[in-house]
GROMACS .gro file of C-alpha atoms in nm:
model
  343
    1MET     CA    1  -8.976   0.941  -0.563
    2PHE     CA    2  -8.609   0.692  -0.638
    3GLY     CA    3  -8.482   0.998  -0.824
    4PHE     CA    4  -8.503   1.234  -0.549
    5VAL     CA    5  -8.358   0.969  -0.299
    6TYR     CA    6  -8.086   0.886  -0.524
    7SER     CA    7  -8.035   1.306  -0.583
    8ARG     CA    8  -8.028   1.322  -0.192
    9LEU     CA    9  -7.781   1.015  -0.117
   10LYS     CA   10  -7.540   1.133  -0.379
   11THR     CA   11  -7.550   1.473  -0.250
   12ALA     CA   12  -7.516   1.400   0.149
   13LEU     CA   13  -7.252   1.061   0.099
   14LEU     CA   14  -7.077   1.130  -0.220
   15PRO     CA   15  -6.810   1.372  -0.064
   16GLU     CA   16  -6.719   1.103   0.241
   17PHE     CA   17  -6.657   0.879  -0.037
   18ARG     CA   18  -6.448   1.119  -0.186
   19ARG     CA   19  -6.278   1.198   0.090
   20ALA     CA   20  -6.248   0.826   0.214
   21TRP     CA   21  -6.139   0.712  -0.099
   22SER     CA   22  -5.881   1.008  -0.094
   23LYS     CA   23  -5.730   0.975   0.227
   24ASP     CA   24  -5.688   0.588   0.104
   25PHE     CA   25  -5.484   0.689  -0.168
   26ASP     CA   26  -5.302   0.945   0.010
   27ALA     CA   27  -5.175   0.643   0.211
   28SER     CA   28  -5.115   0.448  -0.046
   29VAL     CA   29  -4.916   0.740  -0.215
   30ARG     CA   30  -4.682   0.748   0.054
   31THR     CA   31  -4.668   0.385   0.125
   32LEU     CA   32  -4.536   0.355  -0.195
   33GLN     CA   33  -4.313   0.698  -0.151
   34ARG     CA   34  -4.140   0.526   0.174
   35GLU     CA   35  -4.043   0.177   0.011
   36LEU     CA   36  -3.922   0.366  -0.337
   37SER     CA   37  -3.694   0.576  -0.135
   38HIS     CA   38  -3.566   0.282   0.034
   39VAL     CA   39  -3.459   0.136  -0.325
   40GLN     CA   40  -3.288   0.454  -0.419
   41ALA     CA   41  -3.080   0.470  -0.143
   42GLU     CA   42  -3.028   0.099  -0.182
   43LEU     CA   43  -2.919   0.177  -0.554
   44ALA     CA   44  -2.708   0.479  -0.458
   45GLU     CA   45  -2.527   0.294  -0.214
   46LEU     CA   46  -2.495   0.016  -0.479
   47ARG     CA   47  -2.341   0.315  -0.754
   48LEU     CA   48  -2.090   0.500  -0.474
   49HIS     CA   49  -1.965   0.088  -0.396
   50PRO     CA   50  -1.964  -0.132  -0.683
   51ARG     CA   51  -1.762  -0.397  -0.545
   52HIS     CA   52  -1.996  -0.437  -0.259
   53ALA     CA   53  -2.163  -0.736  -0.442
   54ARG     CA   54  -1.814  -0.866  -0.585
   55ARG     CA   55  -1.624  -0.874  -0.232
   56GLN     CA   56  -1.945  -1.116  -0.114
   57GLY     CA   57  -1.843  -1.338  -0.423
   58VAL     CA   58  -1.505  -1.303  -0.362
   59ASP     CA   59  -1.529  -1.397   0.034
   60ALA     CA   60  -1.684  -1.676  -0.043
   61LYS     CA   61  -1.430  -1.802  -0.304
   62GLN     CA   62  -1.150  -1.711  -0.119
   63GLY     CA   63  -1.293  -1.872   0.211
   64ALA     CA   64  -1.329  -2.185   0.057
   65ILE     CA   65  -0.921  -2.140  -0.049
   66CYS     CA   66  -0.835  -2.056   0.319
   67SER     CA   67  -1.020  -2.344   0.412
   68ARG     CA   68  -0.818  -2.576   0.220
   69THR     CA   69  -0.490  -2.433   0.284
   70SER     CA   70  -0.315  -2.649   0.553
   71MET     CA   71  -0.182  -2.388   0.839
   72ARG     CA   72   0.185  -2.503   0.792
   73ARG     CA   73   0.183  -2.257   0.478
   74LEU     CA   74   0.159  -1.935   0.740
   75ALA     CA   75   0.404  -2.126   1.020
   76ILE     CA   76   0.616  -1.871   1.071
   77GLU     CA   77   0.926  -2.065   1.234
   78PRO     CA   78   0.987  -2.205   0.862
   79ILE     CA   79   0.922  -1.886   0.678
   80ARG     CA   80   1.179  -1.694   0.947
   81THR     CA   81   1.431  -1.996   0.896
   82HIS     CA   82   1.416  -1.983   0.540
   83ILE     CA   83   1.430  -1.592   0.499
   84LEU     CA   84   1.722  -1.548   0.773
   85ARG     CA   85   1.909  -1.801   0.547
   86ALA     CA   86   1.880  -1.650   0.194
   87VAL     CA   87   1.923  -1.294   0.401
   88GLU     CA   88   2.272  -1.437   0.528
   89ASP     CA   89   2.371  -1.630   0.219
   90ALA     CA   90   2.289  -1.328  -0.031
   91SER     CA   91   2.541  -1.161  -0.233
   92VAL     CA   92   2.539  -0.802  -0.113
   93SER     CA   93   2.730  -0.506  -0.376
   94THR     CA   94   2.820  -0.147  -0.294
   95GLU     CA   95   2.762   0.020  -0.635
   96PRO     CA   96   2.589   0.239  -0.665
   97THR     CA   97   2.437   0.185  -0.317
   98THR     CA   98   2.508  -0.067  -0.074
   99HIS     CA   99   2.252  -0.304  -0.260
  100THR     CA  100   2.134  -0.673  -0.229
  101VAL     CA  101   1.910  -0.890  -0.496
  102ILE     CA  102   1.776  -1.244  -0.325
  103GLU     CA  103   1.559  -1.482  -0.540
  104ASN     CA  104   1.326  -1.753  -0.351
  105ILE     CA  105   1.338  -1.473  -0.085
  106PHE     CA  106   1.020  -1.659   0.040
  107PRO     CA  107   0.922  -2.049   0.049
  108LYS     CA  108   0.776  -2.172  -0.292
  109ASP     CA  109   0.440  -2.250  -0.114
  110PHE     CA  110   0.438  -1.925   0.096
  111TYR     CA  111   0.496  -1.695  -0.180
  112GLU     CA  112   0.224  -1.822  -0.405
  113LEU     CA  113  -0.070  -1.833  -0.154
  114VAL     CA  114   0.031  -1.479  -0.086
  115ASN     CA  115   0.084  -1.371  -0.462
  116ALA     CA  116  -0.263  -1.531  -0.489
  117ALA     CA  117  -0.419  -1.348  -0.203
  118ILE     CA  118  -0.322  -1.007  -0.358
  119PRO     CA  119  -0.659  -0.777  -0.331
  120PRO     CA  120  -0.863  -0.718  -0.652
  121ALA     CA  121  -0.747  -0.436  -0.910
  122GLU     CA  122  -1.085  -0.297  -0.816
  123LEU     CA  123  -0.994  -0.208  -0.473
  124PHE     CA  124  -0.650  -0.042  -0.519
  125PRO     CA  125  -0.681   0.362  -0.516
  126SER     CA  126  -0.804   0.472  -0.866
  127ARG     CA  127  -0.681   0.848  -0.866
  128ASP     CA  128  -0.422   0.738  -1.129
  129PRO     CA  129  -0.514   0.455  -1.338
  130VAL     CA  130  -0.094   0.409  -1.393
  131LYS     CA  131  -0.033   0.398  -1.056
  132GLN     CA  132  -0.188   0.292  -0.764
  133ASP     CA  133  -0.102   0.169  -0.405
  134PHE     CA  134  -0.279   0.002  -0.189
  135HIS     CA  135  -0.162   0.079   0.159
  136LEU     CA  136  -0.162  -0.197   0.421
  137ASP     CA  137  -0.258  -0.025   0.695
  138GLU     CA  138  -0.588   0.220   0.525
  139HIS     CA  139  -0.731  -0.046   0.295
  140LEU     CA  140  -0.617  -0.377   0.443
  141GLU     CA  141  -0.998  -0.369   0.606
  142GLY     CA  142  -1.187  -0.334   0.301
  143ALA     CA  143  -1.027  -0.645   0.146
  144PRO     CA  144  -1.160  -1.036   0.114
  145LEU     CA  145  -1.122  -1.264   0.354
  146LEU     CA  146  -0.782  -1.421   0.250
  147THR     CA  147  -0.673  -1.138   0.150
  148ARG     CA  148  -0.723  -0.966   0.461
  149ARG     CA  149  -0.564  -1.251   0.664
  150VAL     CA  150  -0.280  -1.336   0.392
  151TRP     CA  151  -0.146  -0.963   0.364
  152ARG     CA  152  -0.189  -0.854   0.729
  153PHE     CA  153   0.055  -1.168   0.836
  154PHE     CA  154   0.313  -1.100   0.557
  155ASP     CA  155   0.327  -0.770   0.607
  156GLU     CA  156   0.322  -0.725   0.981
  157ASP     CA  157   0.512  -1.092   1.105
  158VAL     CA  158   0.665  -1.183   0.837
  159VAL     CA  159   0.861  -0.787   0.659
  160ALA     CA  160   0.837  -0.635   0.936
  161GLY     CA  161   0.924  -0.859   1.253
  162ILE     CA  162   1.211  -1.079   1.019
  163LEU     CA  163   1.271  -1.018   0.668
  164ALA     CA  164   1.321  -0.598   0.816
  165PRO     CA  165   1.541  -0.659   1.126
  166ALA     CA  166   1.767  -0.915   0.898
  167LEU     CA  167   1.815  -0.660   0.634
  168HIS     CA  168   1.936  -0.389   0.906
  169HIS     CA  169   2.166  -0.650   1.023
  170ARG     CA  170   2.324  -0.789   0.702
  171PHE     CA  171   2.365  -0.450   0.593
  172HIS     CA  172   2.482  -0.290   0.923
  173ALA     CA  173   2.855  -0.125   0.821
  174ALA     CA  174   2.622   0.093   0.559
  175VAL     CA  175   2.391   0.145   0.803
  176ILE     CA  176   2.650   0.341   1.012
  177ASP     CA  177   2.763   0.500   0.708
  178HIS     CA  178   2.404   0.625   0.584
  179TYR     CA  179   2.337   0.794   0.976
  180ALA     CA  180   2.728   0.930   0.995
  181GLU     CA  181   2.680   1.130   0.685
  182THR     CA  182   2.407   1.304   0.811
  183ALA     CA  183   2.536   1.408   1.163
  184GLY     CA  184   2.906   1.272   1.205
  185GLY     CA  185   3.072   1.153   1.530
  186ASP     CA  186   2.967   0.863   1.694
  187PHE     CA  187   2.578   0.949   1.540
  188GLY     CA  188   2.600   0.651   1.297
  189THR     CA  189   2.679   0.420   1.546
  190ARG     CA  190   2.424   0.538   1.813
  191ALA     CA  191   2.160   0.523   1.560
  192ALA     CA  192   2.198   0.177   1.417
  193ALA     CA  193   2.211   0.030   1.722
  194ILE     CA  194   1.831   0.182   1.758
  195PRO     CA  195   1.627  -0.159   1.700
  196HIS     CA  196   1.456  -0.141   1.339
  197ARG     CA  197   1.178  -0.324   1.134
  198GLY     CA  198   0.961  -0.238   0.844
  199PHE     CA  199   0.724   0.054   0.807
  200ALA     CA  200   0.503   0.212   0.623
  201GLY     CA  201   0.409  -0.160   0.368
  202ARG     CA  202   0.194  -0.091   0.050
  203LEU     CA  203   0.125  -0.292  -0.249
  204HIS     CA  204   0.231  -0.095  -0.591
  205LEU     CA  205  -0.003  -0.149  -0.873
  206ARG     CA  206   0.162  -0.009  -1.170
  207ARG     CA  207   0.031  -0.025  -1.571
  208PRO     CA  208   0.187   0.076  -1.883
  209GLY     CA  209   0.259   0.443  -1.899
  210TYR     CA  210   0.376   0.487  -1.566
  211HIS     CA  211   0.718   0.681  -1.473
  212LEU     CA  212   0.882   0.794  -1.203
  213LYS     CA  213   1.175   0.994  -1.152
  214PRO     CA  214   1.501   0.896  -0.955
  215HIS     CA  215   1.448   1.009  -0.571
  216LEU     CA  216   1.575   0.939  -0.266
  217ASP     CA  217   1.334   0.864   0.030
  218PRO     CA  218   1.310   1.055   0.362
  219LYS     CA  219   1.655   1.002   0.525
  220ARG     CA  220   1.497   0.840   0.837
  221VAL     CA  221   1.436   0.574   0.588
  222VAL     CA  222   1.764   0.340   0.584
  223ILE     CA  223   1.698   0.043   0.381
  224THR     CA  224   1.410   0.047   0.076
  225GLY     CA  225   1.289  -0.323   0.037
  226LEU     CA  226   1.102  -0.440  -0.296
  227VAL     CA  227   0.959  -0.733  -0.328
  228TYR     CA  228   0.813  -0.840  -0.702
  229PHE     CA  229   0.494  -1.054  -0.746
  230ALA     CA  230   0.440  -1.183  -1.117
  231ARG     CA  231   0.152  -1.429  -1.261
  232PRO     CA  232   0.279  -1.671  -1.495
  233GLY     CA  233   0.354  -1.510  -1.856
  234ASP     CA  234   0.467  -1.171  -1.690
  235SER     CA  235   0.753  -0.966  -1.848
  236GLU     CA  236   1.083  -0.943  -1.661
  237ALA     CA  237   1.190  -0.669  -1.820
  238TYR     CA  238   1.065  -0.405  -1.588
  239GLY     CA  239   1.197  -0.377  -1.235
  240THR     CA  240   1.404  -0.084  -1.052
  241GLN     CA  241   1.675   0.167  -1.134
  242LEU     CA  242   1.975   0.262  -0.942
  243PHE     CA  243   2.088   0.650  -1.029
  244ARG     CA  244   2.465   0.694  -0.874
  245VAL     CA  245   2.415   1.101  -0.698
  246GLY     CA  246   2.658   1.342  -0.554
  247SER     CA  247   2.713   1.405  -0.187
  248ARG     CA  248   2.631   1.714  -0.227
  249SER     CA  249   2.313   1.710  -0.394
  250ARG     CA  250   2.247   1.383  -0.180
  251ARG     CA  251   2.294   1.606   0.205
  252ALA     CA  252   2.086   1.924   0.023
  253ARG     CA  253   1.804   1.757  -0.178
  254TRP     CA  254   1.753   1.387   0.062
  255GLY     CA  255   1.359   1.358   0.144
  256SER     CA  256   1.267   1.648  -0.137
  257SER     CA  257   0.994   1.576  -0.348
  258ILE     CA  258   1.053   1.423  -0.673
  259ARG     CA  259   0.930   1.796  -0.870
  260LYS     CA  260   1.170   1.942  -0.662
  261MET     CA  261   1.503   1.726  -0.720
  262LYS     CA  262   1.433   1.745  -1.139
  263ASP     CA  263   1.760   1.923  -1.195
  264CYS     CA  264   1.958   1.676  -0.972
  265PRO     CA  265   2.282   1.577  -1.171
  266TRP     CA  266   2.143   1.189  -1.193
  267ASN     CA  267   2.413   0.906  -1.338
  268TRP     CA  268   2.196   0.569  -1.445
  269ARG     CA  269   2.375   0.301  -1.287
  270ALA     CA  270   2.182  -0.025  -1.287
  271ARG     CA  271   1.830  -0.183  -1.372
  272TRP     CA  272   1.702  -0.468  -1.214
  273ARG     CA  273   1.434  -0.693  -1.337
  274SER     CA  274   1.081  -0.766  -1.140
  275VAL     CA  275   1.155  -1.128  -1.113
  276ALA     CA  276   0.867  -1.340  -0.933
  277ASN     CA  277   0.955  -1.393  -0.528
  278THR     CA  278   1.261  -1.199  -0.553
  279LEU     CA  279   1.346  -0.920  -0.328
  280PHE     CA  280   1.548  -0.593  -0.458
  281ALA     CA  281   1.669  -0.396  -0.134
  282PHE     CA  282   1.923  -0.102  -0.125
  283VAL     CA  283   2.050   0.158   0.089
  284ASN     CA  284   1.874   0.509   0.078
  285SER     CA  285   2.205   0.637   0.012
  286LYS     CA  286   2.438   0.781  -0.260
  287ALA     CA  287   2.201   0.663  -0.477
  288ALA     CA  288   1.861   0.765  -0.567
  289HIS     CA  289   1.570   0.495  -0.737
  290GLY     CA  290   1.308   0.511  -1.003
  291ALA     CA  291   1.080   0.286  -1.236
  292THR     CA  292   0.933   0.307  -1.559
  293LEU     CA  293   0.693   0.093  -1.769
  294PRO     CA  294   0.647   0.214  -2.103
  295ALA     CA  295   0.323   0.298  -2.270
  296ASP     CA  296   0.371  -0.016  -2.545
  297ALA     CA  297   0.489  -0.265  -2.245
  298PRO     CA  298   0.350  -0.574  -2.293
  299LEU     CA  299   0.302  -0.627  -1.946
  300ARG     CA  300  -0.055  -0.517  -1.859
  301GLU     CA  301  -0.014  -0.475  -1.478
  302ARG     CA  302   0.310  -0.501  -1.284
  303TYR     CA  303   0.273  -0.610  -0.842
  304ALA     CA  304   0.562  -0.563  -0.631
  305HIS     CA  305   0.522  -0.488  -0.242
  306GLN     CA  306   0.746  -0.168  -0.081
  307PHE     CA  307   0.818  -0.122   0.254
  308TYR     CA  308   1.034   0.073   0.459
  309VAL     CA  309   1.344  -0.066   0.696
  310LYS     CA  310   1.373   0.247   0.954
  311PRO     CA  311   1.361   0.266   1.326
  312ARG     CA  312   1.017   0.387   1.513
  313ASP     CA  313   1.059   0.795   1.436
  314GLY     CA  314   0.992   0.877   1.838
  315ASP     CA  315   1.348   0.674   1.906
  316LEU     CA  316   1.549   0.874   1.644
  317LYS     CA  317   1.436   1.153   1.755
  318LYS     CA  318   1.518   1.118   2.116
  319LEU     CA  319   1.863   1.057   2.014
  320LEU     CA  320   1.884   1.339   1.762
  321LEU     CA  321   1.752   1.586   2.039
  322GLU     CA  322   2.077   1.470   2.247
  323LEU     CA  323   2.325   1.616   1.979
  324PRO     CA  324   2.432   1.975   1.969
  325PRO     CA  325   2.155   2.203   1.690
  326ASP     CA  326   2.466   2.284   1.455
  327VAL     CA  327   2.524   1.916   1.427
  328ARG     CA  328   2.151   1.787   1.403
  329ARG     CA  329   2.043   2.104   1.144
  330ASN     CA  330   2.038   1.823   0.840
  331TRP     CA  331   1.749   1.664   1.056
  332ALA     CA  332   1.550   2.006   1.125
  333GLY     CA  333   1.262   1.925   0.885
  334PHE     CA  334   1.177   1.614   1.053
  335LEU     CA  335   1.245   1.714   1.442
  336ASP     CA  336   0.955   2.014   1.359
  337GLU     CA  337   0.702   1.818   1.318
  338LYS     CA  338   0.665   1.894   0.915
  339SER     CA  339   0.770   1.551   0.780
  340LYS     CA  340   0.474   1.283   0.754
  341PRO     CA  341   0.463   1.005   1.032
  342LEU     CA  342   0.578   0.693   0.880
  343ASP     CA  343   0.525   0.467   1.177
   0.00000   0.00000   0.00000
């Protein structure tokens, strides 16, 4: 009797038990699959952005530094006074182009703060292992707290707003010549009278094996500036070189790519060292510039901040369009919108 009842119960209930068990099992599997998908997504995010966790730690560390840093180190007026005096007192040379080298261009405590706030090397774009550029208008938002605060102030308020106009004033005669060479007449004087400031600030990271062939920057760049940042023990031997170039080649190739300028007749003239807290600035006329960090150099990394001194593109175009077409022909590429904006 018991066997008969057991058999009937087994036949009637077991399928129901199996369906219930299967339903619970399937639900559990789906839950596990969802959790696994979330974990995999988080791992993928970390693989795509391995610097995220590092940045959190750096933010905390730099936040502590920032809180200990006296606001006087970012006070604009003492910095302005120091820079204006340094530029005014600097010696200016005219060979092979108008240039100056100014040591201690910034107050010591301010320079040390900016140097300490250089973004971690991992945040520099890594397309080229020996030449990496951290464009401040593009990459700064992804940097740690102190870097964002200090370098935005350095690039926009100090370099663009104070140093660049001071250089424009100090090199005024050479700036007039720079413009006059391209259009003649009173264009040089009129163009030099347009307000000039710093643009296209970027932080260079260079490693052994780097080589930059001599080249001229676009001719709307009047002055190129480089501020060298060095760490304790860094070699000062690897800075920037200037090369003389004839006026005919200069007019024909101004703003051309380095590749197109490889057959230009360069004559090496001088090399400037990469000294901490030193500005090297030169008028973008009569000479090309280049740089080399040999593969066997003892310097593992070299940092420098580069900026351009120029008027706003729109202001310069407005003046150029007032010239007769044949006079402004040297600026055709700039006026036809093919040139890359530098503002």
